[in-house]
Amino acid sequence: MLRYMTVVGALCAGVAPFLSGGVPRPEADPAVIGSAVGVVLAAALAVGGGRARRVFAAVAGTGLAVTVWWLLVSDLLVGLTGHDLPVLAVGSLAVAVGAIESAVRRTSAVPDRAAGTERAGTGEAPGAVPVASGDEVARAGSGDQPGRAVGSGGWRVRPVGVVAVLVVAVAAVFAPVVAEGVIVRSETRDARDFAAEPVVERPGGGQWAWQPAADVVDVVPVLHGVAVATRDGAVVGLNGTDGRVEWRYARPGAPVGEVVASVDRRTVLVSFRSLRDTRKQAVVVLDADTGTPRFEKVVRSVSVETGQLMLGTRMLTIRDHEVITGYDVVDGGSRWQWSPPEGCTTWFGQVVRGRTTVLVPVVCADTLGVTALDEVTGRERWRHELRRGDSGGERPDVQLHGTANSSIALLQIFGAQPTPDAVPNGLLDTETGRVLSRPERPSNVRTDVGVTPLLEEHEGGQVTGSLALDPATGATTRLSIEHCPRRTADVTTSTTYVRACADNGRELTVVTQPLDGSAPTSTPVRLDGSGSRARSDVRLVAAPGAIVLTRTAFGGTAAPVVGLTG
């Protein structure tokens, strides 16, 4: 009666190994392949074997179903799964049910007495002959002895069987979606139709604090505040003006790898790692205003951990070896691909995002330089290149470093010909490629600190001087380091330099100095937690509504997230 359902379950099992295993499982997973083969064999025995084989198929099918569902549940508990196990779980359950039904099906016996013998107590006249069913005749013709138990029902189409087939087919189609819904906890809010608050340049008199449920992994500025990632697999959007929770996206059990905000702060990228398989990560793109998930991709861990994902205003660009692909940040669709010209490579340098461009270091047989690709089309917008010279046995290299607002990139080219018009080092406008200024010591320039680059002086491994660098003119303004001899985190805005200083594990001081060199001000902040200080780090960001800081630690009570409003 359920033979067709068993066949459909076997088809699901046969398709499952060819589906994506997601983050926790390799592409060719022996557990999935072996289970799928076993389910198909059990289905074959259930629909085509004798009674002994059907009983064996029922036992084997049940064991395989338990194994597959255990694998699926183990993936769900770590917050990650693919498409293969949910489909295989549906198929294995269908085969197990069908095999059990086949094994316990009511049987009828083909009489082994000679035809014409009167049956006792029936009142049938001598000569009456019971008529065997079509299945019994077929089984007798295939070698079954008279009187042997024979299954009834055959391949006749019945309403119950049709319903069972439809249920299994629909369940297999929607199983990956249901599994995704089980592992994801999402709380969103309505979109706001007013402009975002301005980025706070300096702390004012107000403070707010939010206590996370687990240790903080990272914090990034978003449209109306900050997005905070915690170690329990959650990303929370906080309002910058008062610290209240706006939205939440979580995958309990899946550690957060990276959190990146787009240039316009309207999009957030979050990667989730697997504790069992470190080769891949799940990259989820969220709307930074509402917290609504837009799309998800499985990306190699090495691409995530080495900064090969650039989240722009309209495109997410990913470099995989020598190929750069642009994905739409709204739906995740692939829009373009770019590869270096023949004989050239981009592999040794870091790709940097511009405001509407993607800057790629390119090393060729006779030239060195950087190519800027249009973020939307992938076409070349501008190029800055030099002729290769004698490298003295060292590998020619092109290094790029961008500022937080992606408007400026620091370029350093090693191994170029020293011609009078060559510009191997300098600060470039990422939109046009124009050389803005050429610092004397480019290796001492910090672009990762924020909007305004800093030029630092070092002696004996210690920072002895810090200067604000005007990218347009190259002019510098010396900043005070006496007020912050022990800096644990710093960030620059367009007008100020903000530092976290004198951190004793329970409280610290935020020192703010205008970039014109005027006197700094200090703001004490309570930032305690019982986690291990050996594995702690202070995060400090300038965001809409507040300057936000927190401490990443491990174990104990998580440190709060504190906002210093403007």
Coordinates of C-alpha atoms in Angstrom, one line a residue:
M1 CA 0.0 0.0 0.0
L2 CA 2.9 2.4 0.7
R3 CA 5.3 1.0 -2.0
Y4 CA 5.2 4.3 -4.0
M5 CA 6.0 6.3 -0.9
T6 CA 9.0 4.0 -0.3
V7 CA 10.2 4.6 -3.9
V8 CA 9.9 8.4 -3.5
G9 CA 11.8 8.2 -0.2
A10 CA 14.6 6.3 -2.0
L11 CA 14.6 9.0 -4.7
C12 CA 15.1 11.6 -2.0
A13 CA 17.9 9.6 -0.5
G14 CA 19.5 9.3 -3.9
V15 CA 19.4 13.0 -4.6
A16 CA 20.6 14.1 -1.1
P17 CA 24.4 13.5 -1.6
F18 CA 24.4 15.9 -4.6
L19 CA 23.0 18.8 -2.5
S20 CA 25.0 21.2 -0.5
G21 CA 26.2 20.1 2.9
G22 CA 26.5 23.7 4.1
V23 CA 29.1 24.7 6.7
P24 CA 29.3 21.7 9.0
R25 CA 29.9 19.0 6.4
P26 CA 32.3 18.5 3.5
E27 CA 31.1 18.4 -0.1
A28 CA 31.6 14.7 -0.3
D29 CA 30.5 13.6 3.1
P30 CA 31.1 9.8 3.7
A31 CA 28.3 9.7 6.4
V32 CA 25.7 11.2 4.0
I33 CA 26.8 9.1 1.1
G34 CA 26.9 5.9 3.1
S35 CA 23.5 6.5 4.7
A36 CA 22.0 7.4 1.3
V37 CA 23.2 4.2 -0.3
G38 CA 21.9 2.2 2.7
V39 CA 18.5 3.8 2.5
V40 CA 18.2 3.1 -1.3
L41 CA 19.2 -0.6 -0.7
A42 CA 16.6 -0.9 2.1
A43 CA 14.0 0.5 -0.2
A44 CA 14.8 -2.0 -2.9
L45 CA 14.5 -4.9 -0.5
A46 CA 11.3 -3.6 0.9
V47 CA 9.5 -3.3 -2.4
G48 CA 11.0 -6.3 -4.3
G49 CA 12.0 -8.9 -1.8
G50 CA 10.4 -11.9 0.0
R51 CA 9.1 -11.7 3.5
A52 CA 12.5 -12.3 5.1
R53 CA 14.1 -9.6 3.0
R54 CA 11.2 -7.2 3.9
V55 CA 11.8 -7.8 7.6
F56 CA 15.5 -7.1 7.2
A57 CA 14.7 -4.0 5.2
A58 CA 12.4 -2.8 8.0
V59 CA 15.1 -3.3 10.6
A60 CA 17.9 -1.7 8.5
G61 CA 15.7 1.2 7.3
T62 CA 14.7 2.0 10.9
G63 CA 18.4 2.0 12.0
L64 CA 19.4 4.2 9.1
A65 CA 16.6 6.6 9.8
V66 CA 17.7 6.9 13.4
T67 CA 21.3 7.5 12.3
V68 CA 20.3 10.2 9.7
W69 CA 18.1 12.0 12.1
W70 CA 20.8 11.9 14.8
L71 CA 23.2 13.5 12.3
L72 CA 20.6 16.2 11.5
V73 CA 19.9 17.0 15.1
S74 CA 23.6 17.3 15.9
D75 CA 23.9 19.9 13.1
L76 CA 20.9 21.8 14.3
L77 CA 22.3 22.0 17.8
V78 CA 25.3 23.9 16.5
G79 CA 23.2 26.3 14.5
L80 CA 24.3 25.2 11.1
T81 CA 23.1 22.8 8.4
G82 CA 22.9 22.3 4.7
H83 CA 20.3 20.9 2.3
D84 CA 21.5 17.3 2.1
L85 CA 20.7 16.1 5.6
P86 CA 17.2 17.5 5.8
V87 CA 16.2 15.9 2.5
L88 CA 18.0 12.6 3.4
A89 CA 16.1 12.6 6.8
V90 CA 12.8 12.9 5.0
G91 CA 13.7 10.1 2.6
S92 CA 15.0 7.8 5.3
L93 CA 11.9 8.2 7.4
A94 CA 9.7 7.5 4.4
V95 CA 11.6 4.3 3.5
A96 CA 11.6 3.1 7.1
V97 CA 7.8 3.6 7.4
G98 CA 7.3 1.9 4.0
A99 CA 9.5 -1.0 4.9
I100 CA 7.8 -1.6 8.3
E101 CA 4.4 -1.5 6.6
S102 CA 5.6 -4.0 4.0
A103 CA 7.0 -6.3 6.7
V104 CA 3.8 -6.4 8.9
R105 CA 1.3 -6.4 6.0
R106 CA -1.5 -8.9 6.5
T107 CA -0.8 -12.0 4.5
S108 CA -3.0 -14.7 3.0
A109 CA -2.1 -18.3 2.4
V110 CA -2.4 -20.1 -0.9
P111 CA -4.2 -23.4 -0.1
D112 CA -2.0 -26.4 -0.5
R113 CA -4.8 -29.0 -0.6
A114 CA -6.1 -30.4 -3.7
A115 CA -8.8 -28.5 -5.4
G116 CA -12.3 -29.9 -4.7
T117 CA -11.8 -30.8 -1.0
E118 CA -14.7 -29.4 1.0
R119 CA -13.5 -26.8 3.6
A120 CA -14.5 -27.7 7.2
G121 CA -17.4 -25.8 8.7
T122 CA -17.9 -23.6 5.6
G123 CA -20.8 -25.2 4.1
E124 CA -19.2 -24.9 0.7
A125 CA -20.1 -27.6 -1.8
P126 CA -17.6 -30.2 -2.9
G127 CA -15.6 -29.0 -5.8
A128 CA -15.6 -25.3 -4.8
V129 CA -12.1 -23.9 -5.4
P130 CA -10.8 -20.7 -3.7
V131 CA -9.6 -18.2 -6.2
A132 CA -6.1 -16.9 -5.6
S133 CA -5.4 -13.2 -5.9
G134 CA -3.1 -11.9 -8.7
D135 CA -0.3 -11.3 -6.2
E136 CA -0.6 -15.0 -5.0
V137 CA -0.5 -16.3 -8.6
A138 CA 2.5 -14.1 -9.4
R139 CA 4.3 -15.2 -6.2
A140 CA 3.5 -18.9 -6.9
G141 CA 4.9 -18.5 -10.4
S142 CA 8.0 -17.0 -9.0
G143 CA 8.8 -20.0 -6.9
D144 CA 6.9 -19.4 -3.6
Q145 CA 5.5 -22.6 -2.3
P146 CA 1.8 -23.1 -1.7
G147 CA 0.8 -22.1 1.8
R148 CA 3.6 -19.5 2.1
A149 CA 2.6 -16.1 3.4
V150 CA 2.2 -13.7 0.6
G151 CA 1.8 -9.9 0.7
S152 CA -1.4 -8.3 -0.6
G153 CA -1.9 -5.0 -2.1
G154 CA 0.8 -5.0 -4.8
W155 CA 1.4 -1.9 -6.9
R156 CA -2.3 -0.9 -7.0
V157 CA -2.7 2.8 -6.7
R158 CA -4.8 3.7 -3.6
P159 CA -5.8 7.0 -2.0
V160 CA -3.7 6.4 1.1
G161 CA -0.6 5.7 -1.1
V162 CA -1.2 8.9 -3.2
V163 CA -1.5 11.0 0.0
A164 CA 1.7 9.5 1.4
V165 CA 3.6 10.2 -1.8
L166 CA 2.5 13.8 -1.8
V167 CA 3.4 14.3 1.9
V168 CA 6.9 12.9 1.4
A169 CA 7.5 15.0 -1.8
V170 CA 6.3 18.2 -0.2
A171 CA 8.3 17.5 3.0
A172 CA 11.5 16.9 1.0
V173 CA 11.1 20.2 -0.9
F174 CA 10.5 22.3 2.3
A175 CA 12.8 20.3 4.6
P176 CA 15.8 22.7 4.1
V177 CA 13.6 25.7 4.8
V178 CA 12.2 24.2 7.9
A179 CA 15.7 23.2 9.2
E180 CA 16.8 26.8 8.6
G181 CA 13.8 28.1 10.6
V182 CA 14.7 25.8 13.5
I183 CA 18.3 27.0 13.9
V184 CA 17.6 30.8 13.3
R185 CA 16.2 33.2 15.9
S186 CA 15.3 36.4 14.2
E187 CA 13.6 39.5 15.7
T188 CA 13.2 42.4 13.3
R189 CA 11.7 45.9 13.5
D190 CA 10.0 48.2 10.9
A191 CA 12.1 50.3 8.7
R192 CA 12.5 53.9 9.8
D193 CA 11.7 56.7 7.4
F194 CA 13.9 59.4 9.0
A195 CA 17.6 60.2 8.5
A196 CA 20.2 58.5 10.6
E197 CA 21.7 60.3 13.5
P198 CA 25.1 61.9 12.9
V199 CA 28.3 60.1 13.9
V200 CA 29.3 61.4 17.3
E201 CA 32.7 63.1 17.2
R202 CA 33.3 63.5 20.9
P203 CA 31.6 62.2 24.1
G204 CA 29.1 64.4 25.8
G205 CA 27.7 64.2 29.2
G206 CA 25.4 61.2 28.7
Q207 CA 26.1 57.5 29.0
W208 CA 24.1 54.3 28.5
A209 CA 25.0 50.6 29.1
W210 CA 23.7 47.4 27.7
Q211 CA 24.5 44.0 29.4
P212 CA 25.0 41.2 26.8
A213 CA 24.1 37.6 27.7
A214 CA 27.5 36.4 26.5
D215 CA 31.0 37.7 25.8
V216 CA 31.2 40.3 23.0
V217 CA 33.1 39.2 19.9
D218 CA 33.0 42.5 18.0
V219 CA 31.0 45.7 17.5
V220 CA 30.6 47.8 14.3
P221 CA 28.7 51.0 13.5
V222 CA 25.4 50.7 11.6
L223 CA 22.7 53.1 10.4
H224 CA 21.1 54.1 13.7
G225 CA 23.7 52.8 16.2
V226 CA 25.9 49.7 16.5
A227 CA 25.6 46.0 15.8
V228 CA 27.1 43.8 18.6
A229 CA 28.1 40.2 18.0
T230 CA 28.3 37.9 21.0
R231 CA 30.0 34.6 21.6
D232 CA 26.6 32.7 21.8
G233 CA 26.0 33.2 18.1
A234 CA 23.9 36.3 18.3
V235 CA 24.1 39.7 16.6
V236 CA 22.1 42.5 18.2
G237 CA 21.3 46.0 16.8
L238 CA 21.5 48.7 19.5
N239 CA 20.1 52.2 19.2
G240 CA 23.0 54.7 19.4
T241 CA 21.1 57.3 21.4
D242 CA 19.9 55.2 24.3
G243 CA 21.3 51.7 23.9
R244 CA 17.9 49.9 23.5
V245 CA 17.7 46.7 21.5
E246 CA 16.3 47.3 18.0
W247 CA 16.7 43.9 16.4
R248 CA 18.4 40.5 16.9
Y249 CA 19.6 37.7 14.7
A250 CA 20.9 34.5 16.3
R251 CA 22.1 31.0 15.5
P252 CA 22.5 29.4 19.0
G253 CA 25.6 27.2 19.1
A254 CA 27.3 28.7 16.0
P255 CA 30.3 30.9 17.0
V256 CA 30.4 34.3 15.2
G257 CA 33.5 34.7 13.0
E258 CA 33.5 38.2 11.5
V259 CA 31.2 41.2 11.6
V260 CA 31.5 43.8 8.8
A261 CA 29.3 46.9 8.1
S262 CA 29.0 48.4 4.7
V263 CA 30.4 51.9 3.8
D264 CA 26.9 53.5 4.1
R265 CA 26.2 51.5 7.3
R266 CA 22.9 50.1 5.8
T267 CA 24.1 46.5 5.5
V268 CA 25.8 44.1 8.0
L269 CA 27.7 40.9 7.1
V270 CA 28.0 38.2 9.8
S271 CA 29.9 35.0 9.4
F272 CA 29.2 31.9 11.5
R273 CA 31.8 29.1 12.1
S274 CA 31.4 25.4 12.7
L275 CA 33.3 23.8 15.6
R276 CA 33.6 20.5 13.7
D277 CA 34.6 21.7 10.2
T278 CA 36.7 24.8 9.9
R279 CA 37.0 24.9 6.1
K280 CA 33.8 26.8 5.5
Q281 CA 31.7 29.6 7.1
A282 CA 28.1 30.7 6.6
V283 CA 28.0 34.3 5.6
V284 CA 24.6 36.0 6.4
V285 CA 23.8 39.5 5.0
L286 CA 21.4 41.6 7.2
D287 CA 19.6 44.9 6.7
A288 CA 21.2 47.1 9.3
D289 CA 18.1 49.1 9.9
T290 CA 15.6 46.4 10.5
G291 CA 17.7 43.3 11.1
T292 CA 15.9 41.4 8.3
P293 CA 18.1 38.6 6.7
R294 CA 18.6 39.2 3.0
F295 CA 20.6 36.1 1.9
E296 CA 23.2 33.6 3.0
K297 CA 26.2 32.1 1.3
V298 CA 28.7 29.4 2.2
V299 CA 32.3 30.8 1.8
R300 CA 35.7 29.3 2.4
S301 CA 37.0 30.1 5.9
V302 CA 40.3 31.3 4.5
S303 CA 38.5 34.0 2.4
V304 CA 36.7 35.3 5.5
E305 CA 39.6 35.2 7.8
T306 CA 42.0 36.9 5.4
G307 CA 39.7 39.8 4.6
Q308 CA 38.7 38.7 1.1
L309 CA 35.1 39.8 1.6
M310 CA 34.4 43.5 0.8
L311 CA 31.0 44.8 1.7
G312 CA 30.2 47.9 -0.3
T313 CA 27.2 50.1 -0.8
R314 CA 25.6 48.0 -3.5
M315 CA 27.8 44.9 -3.9
L316 CA 29.5 42.2 -1.8
T317 CA 32.7 41.4 -3.5
I318 CA 34.5 38.1 -2.7
R319 CA 38.0 37.2 -4.0
D320 CA 38.5 33.4 -4.4
H321 CA 42.0 32.8 -5.5
E322 CA 42.4 35.0 -8.6
V323 CA 38.7 35.6 -9.3
I324 CA 36.7 38.5 -7.8
T325 CA 32.9 38.1 -7.9
G326 CA 30.4 40.8 -7.2
Y327 CA 27.1 39.9 -5.5
D328 CA 24.1 42.1 -5.1
V329 CA 23.7 43.1 -1.4
V330 CA 19.9 42.9 -1.7
D331 CA 19.4 39.4 -3.1
G332 CA 22.9 37.8 -3.3
G333 CA 22.7 37.3 -7.0
S334 CA 26.0 37.2 -8.9
R335 CA 26.4 40.3 -11.1
W336 CA 30.0 40.2 -12.4
Q337 CA 33.3 38.4 -12.3
W338 CA 36.8 39.8 -12.9
S339 CA 40.2 38.1 -13.3
P340 CA 43.6 39.6 -13.8
P341 CA 45.0 39.8 -17.4
E342 CA 47.0 36.9 -18.6
G343 CA 50.5 36.8 -17.1
C344 CA 49.4 38.9 -14.1
T345 CA 48.4 38.0 -10.5
T346 CA 46.5 39.6 -7.6
W347 CA 47.1 36.9 -5.1
F348 CA 49.8 38.4 -2.9
G349 CA 48.2 41.8 -2.1
Q350 CA 45.1 42.8 -0.1
V351 CA 42.0 43.9 -1.9
V352 CA 40.6 47.2 -0.5
R353 CA 37.1 48.6 -0.9
G354 CA 36.5 52.2 -2.0
R355 CA 33.3 54.1 -1.6
T356 CA 32.0 52.8 -5.0
T357 CA 35.1 50.9 -6.1
V358 CA 37.1 47.8 -5.4
L359 CA 40.9 48.3 -5.4
V360 CA 42.9 45.3 -6.6
P361 CA 46.7 45.0 -6.4
V362 CA 48.0 43.7 -9.7
V363 CA 51.5 42.3 -10.3
C364 CA 52.5 41.6 -14.0
A365 CA 55.6 40.6 -15.8
D366 CA 56.6 44.2 -16.5
T367 CA 54.3 46.4 -14.4
L368 CA 53.2 46.8 -10.8
G369 CA 50.1 48.7 -9.7
V370 CA 46.5 48.9 -8.6
T371 CA 43.4 48.6 -10.6
A372 CA 40.1 50.1 -9.4
L373 CA 36.9 48.2 -10.5
D374 CA 33.5 49.8 -10.5
E375 CA 31.6 48.2 -7.6
V376 CA 28.3 47.8 -9.7
T377 CA 29.6 46.7 -13.1
G378 CA 33.0 45.2 -12.3
R379 CA 34.6 47.3 -15.1
E380 CA 37.9 49.1 -14.7
R381 CA 37.4 52.7 -13.6
W382 CA 41.1 53.8 -13.2
R383 CA 44.6 52.3 -13.0
H384 CA 47.8 53.3 -11.3
E385 CA 50.8 51.3 -12.4
L386 CA 54.6 51.5 -12.6
R387 CA 57.3 49.7 -14.6
R388 CA 59.0 46.9 -12.8
G389 CA 62.7 47.4 -11.9
D390 CA 65.5 45.5 -10.3
S391 CA 64.0 44.1 -7.0
G392 CA 67.4 42.9 -5.7
G393 CA 66.2 39.4 -5.4
E394 CA 63.1 40.3 -3.4
R395 CA 59.6 39.6 -4.5
P396 CA 57.8 42.6 -6.1
D397 CA 54.8 43.6 -4.0
V398 CA 51.8 46.0 -4.0
Q399 CA 50.3 46.8 -0.7
L400 CA 47.0 48.6 -0.1
H401 CA 45.4 49.9 3.1
G402 CA 42.1 51.7 3.3
T403 CA 40.5 54.1 5.8
A404 CA 37.3 53.3 7.7
N405 CA 35.1 55.5 5.4
S406 CA 36.8 53.9 2.3
S407 CA 37.5 57.3 0.7
I408 CA 41.3 57.0 1.0
A409 CA 43.8 54.2 0.3
L410 CA 47.5 54.1 1.2
L411 CA 49.5 52.6 -1.6
Q412 CA 53.0 51.1 -1.3
I413 CA 54.7 49.5 -4.3
F414 CA 58.0 47.6 -3.9
G415 CA 60.2 46.7 -6.8
A416 CA 59.3 49.5 -9.3
Q417 CA 61.7 51.5 -11.5
P418 CA 62.7 54.7 -9.7
T419 CA 61.8 57.1 -12.5
P420 CA 61.3 60.9 -11.8
D421 CA 57.5 60.7 -12.4
A422 CA 56.9 57.4 -10.6
V423 CA 54.7 57.5 -7.5
P424 CA 55.3 54.2 -5.7
N425 CA 53.9 55.5 -2.4
G426 CA 51.1 57.8 -1.5
L427 CA 47.5 58.4 -0.4
L428 CA 45.1 57.9 -3.2
D429 CA 41.5 59.0 -3.7
T430 CA 39.6 55.7 -4.1
E431 CA 37.1 57.2 -6.5
T432 CA 39.4 58.8 -9.0
G433 CA 42.9 57.4 -8.3
R434 CA 44.3 60.9 -7.8
V435 CA 47.4 61.1 -5.6
L436 CA 46.4 63.3 -2.6
S437 CA 49.7 63.3 -0.8
R438 CA 53.0 61.4 -0.3
P439 CA 54.0 60.9 3.3
E440 CA 57.7 60.7 3.9
R441 CA 57.4 57.5 6.0
P442 CA 54.4 55.6 4.5
S443 CA 55.2 52.5 6.7
N444 CA 54.3 54.6 9.8
V445 CA 50.9 55.7 8.4
R446 CA 47.9 54.0 10.1
T447 CA 44.8 54.0 8.0
D448 CA 42.9 51.4 10.0
V449 CA 42.3 53.7 12.9
G450 CA 39.3 55.5 11.4
V451 CA 38.4 58.3 9.1
T452 CA 41.6 60.4 9.5
P453 CA 45.0 58.6 9.1
L454 CA 47.6 58.9 11.8
L455 CA 51.4 59.1 11.4
E456 CA 53.1 57.4 14.3
E457 CA 56.7 57.7 15.5
H458 CA 58.3 54.6 17.2
E459 CA 61.4 54.0 19.3
G460 CA 62.3 50.8 20.9
G461 CA 59.0 49.2 19.9
Q462 CA 57.0 52.0 21.7
V463 CA 54.9 54.7 20.2
T464 CA 56.7 58.0 21.0
G465 CA 54.7 60.4 18.9
S466 CA 51.4 60.6 17.1
L467 CA 50.4 63.0 14.4
A468 CA 47.1 63.6 12.6
L469 CA 47.7 63.4 8.9
D470 CA 45.6 65.6 6.5
P471 CA 45.3 63.3 3.4
A472 CA 44.6 66.2 1.0
T473 CA 47.7 68.2 1.8
G474 CA 50.0 65.9 3.7
A475 CA 50.1 68.3 6.6
T476 CA 50.5 66.9 10.1
T477 CA 49.3 68.0 13.5
R478 CA 51.0 66.6 16.6
L479 CA 48.8 65.1 19.2
S480 CA 49.3 64.6 22.9
I481 CA 50.4 61.1 24.1
E482 CA 51.2 62.3 27.7
H483 CA 47.5 62.1 28.6
C484 CA 47.3 58.5 27.3
P485 CA 50.6 56.6 27.9
R486 CA 48.9 53.2 27.9
R487 CA 46.5 53.1 24.9
T488 CA 44.3 50.0 24.6
A489 CA 42.1 51.1 21.7
D490 CA 41.7 54.2 19.5
V491 CA 39.6 55.7 16.7
T492 CA 39.7 58.8 14.6
T493 CA 36.7 60.8 13.4
S494 CA 36.8 63.7 11.0
T495 CA 37.6 66.2 13.8
T496 CA 38.8 64.2 16.9
Y497 CA 41.1 61.4 18.1
V498 CA 39.5 59.2 20.7
R499 CA 41.5 56.7 22.9
A500 CA 40.7 54.2 25.6
C501 CA 43.4 54.6 28.3
A502 CA 44.5 53.5 31.7
D503 CA 42.5 50.2 31.6
N504 CA 42.8 48.4 34.9
G505 CA 40.3 45.6 34.0
R506 CA 37.3 47.3 35.8
E507 CA 37.3 50.9 34.5
L508 CA 39.2 53.0 31.9
T509 CA 39.4 56.6 30.7
V510 CA 38.3 57.8 27.3
V511 CA 40.6 60.6 26.2
T512 CA 39.3 62.8 23.4
Q513 CA 41.5 65.3 21.6
P514 CA 40.6 67.6 18.6
L515 CA 42.7 67.0 15.5
D516 CA 43.8 70.7 15.6
G517 CA 46.1 69.8 18.5
S518 CA 44.1 71.6 21.2
A519 CA 43.9 70.2 24.8
P520 CA 42.3 66.8 25.3
T521 CA 39.4 65.9 27.6
S522 CA 38.9 62.8 29.7
T523 CA 35.8 60.7 30.5
P524 CA 35.8 57.9 33.0
V525 CA 33.9 54.7 32.0
R526 CA 33.1 51.7 34.1
L527 CA 33.8 48.6 32.0
D528 CA 34.1 45.6 34.3
G529 CA 33.6 41.9 33.8
S530 CA 35.0 38.7 35.3
G531 CA 36.4 37.3 32.1
S532 CA 40.0 36.5 31.6
R533 CA 42.0 39.6 31.0
A534 CA 44.7 37.6 29.2
R535 CA 42.2 37.1 26.3
S536 CA 40.5 40.5 26.5
D537 CA 40.5 43.4 24.1
V538 CA 38.8 46.7 24.1
R539 CA 36.6 47.7 21.1
L540 CA 36.0 51.4 20.5
V541 CA 33.9 52.7 17.6
A542 CA 32.4 56.1 16.6
A543 CA 28.8 55.4 15.7
P544 CA 25.6 57.4 15.0
G545 CA 24.3 58.6 18.4
A546 CA 27.3 57.6 20.5
I547 CA 30.9 56.6 20.8
V548 CA 30.6 53.0 21.8
L549 CA 33.1 50.8 23.7
T550 CA 33.1 47.4 25.2
R551 CA 35.5 44.6 26.2
T552 CA 35.9 41.3 24.6
A553 CA 36.8 38.6 27.1
F554 CA 36.4 34.9 27.7
G555 CA 34.6 33.3 30.6
G556 CA 33.0 34.8 33.6
T557 CA 30.6 37.7 33.4
A558 CA 30.5 39.5 30.1
A559 CA 31.5 43.2 30.1
P560 CA 28.8 45.7 29.3
V561 CA 28.5 47.7 26.0
V562 CA 28.7 51.4 27.0
G563 CA 27.7 54.3 24.8
L564 CA 29.0 57.9 25.3
T565 CA 26.3 60.1 23.7
G566 CA 27.3 63.4 22.1

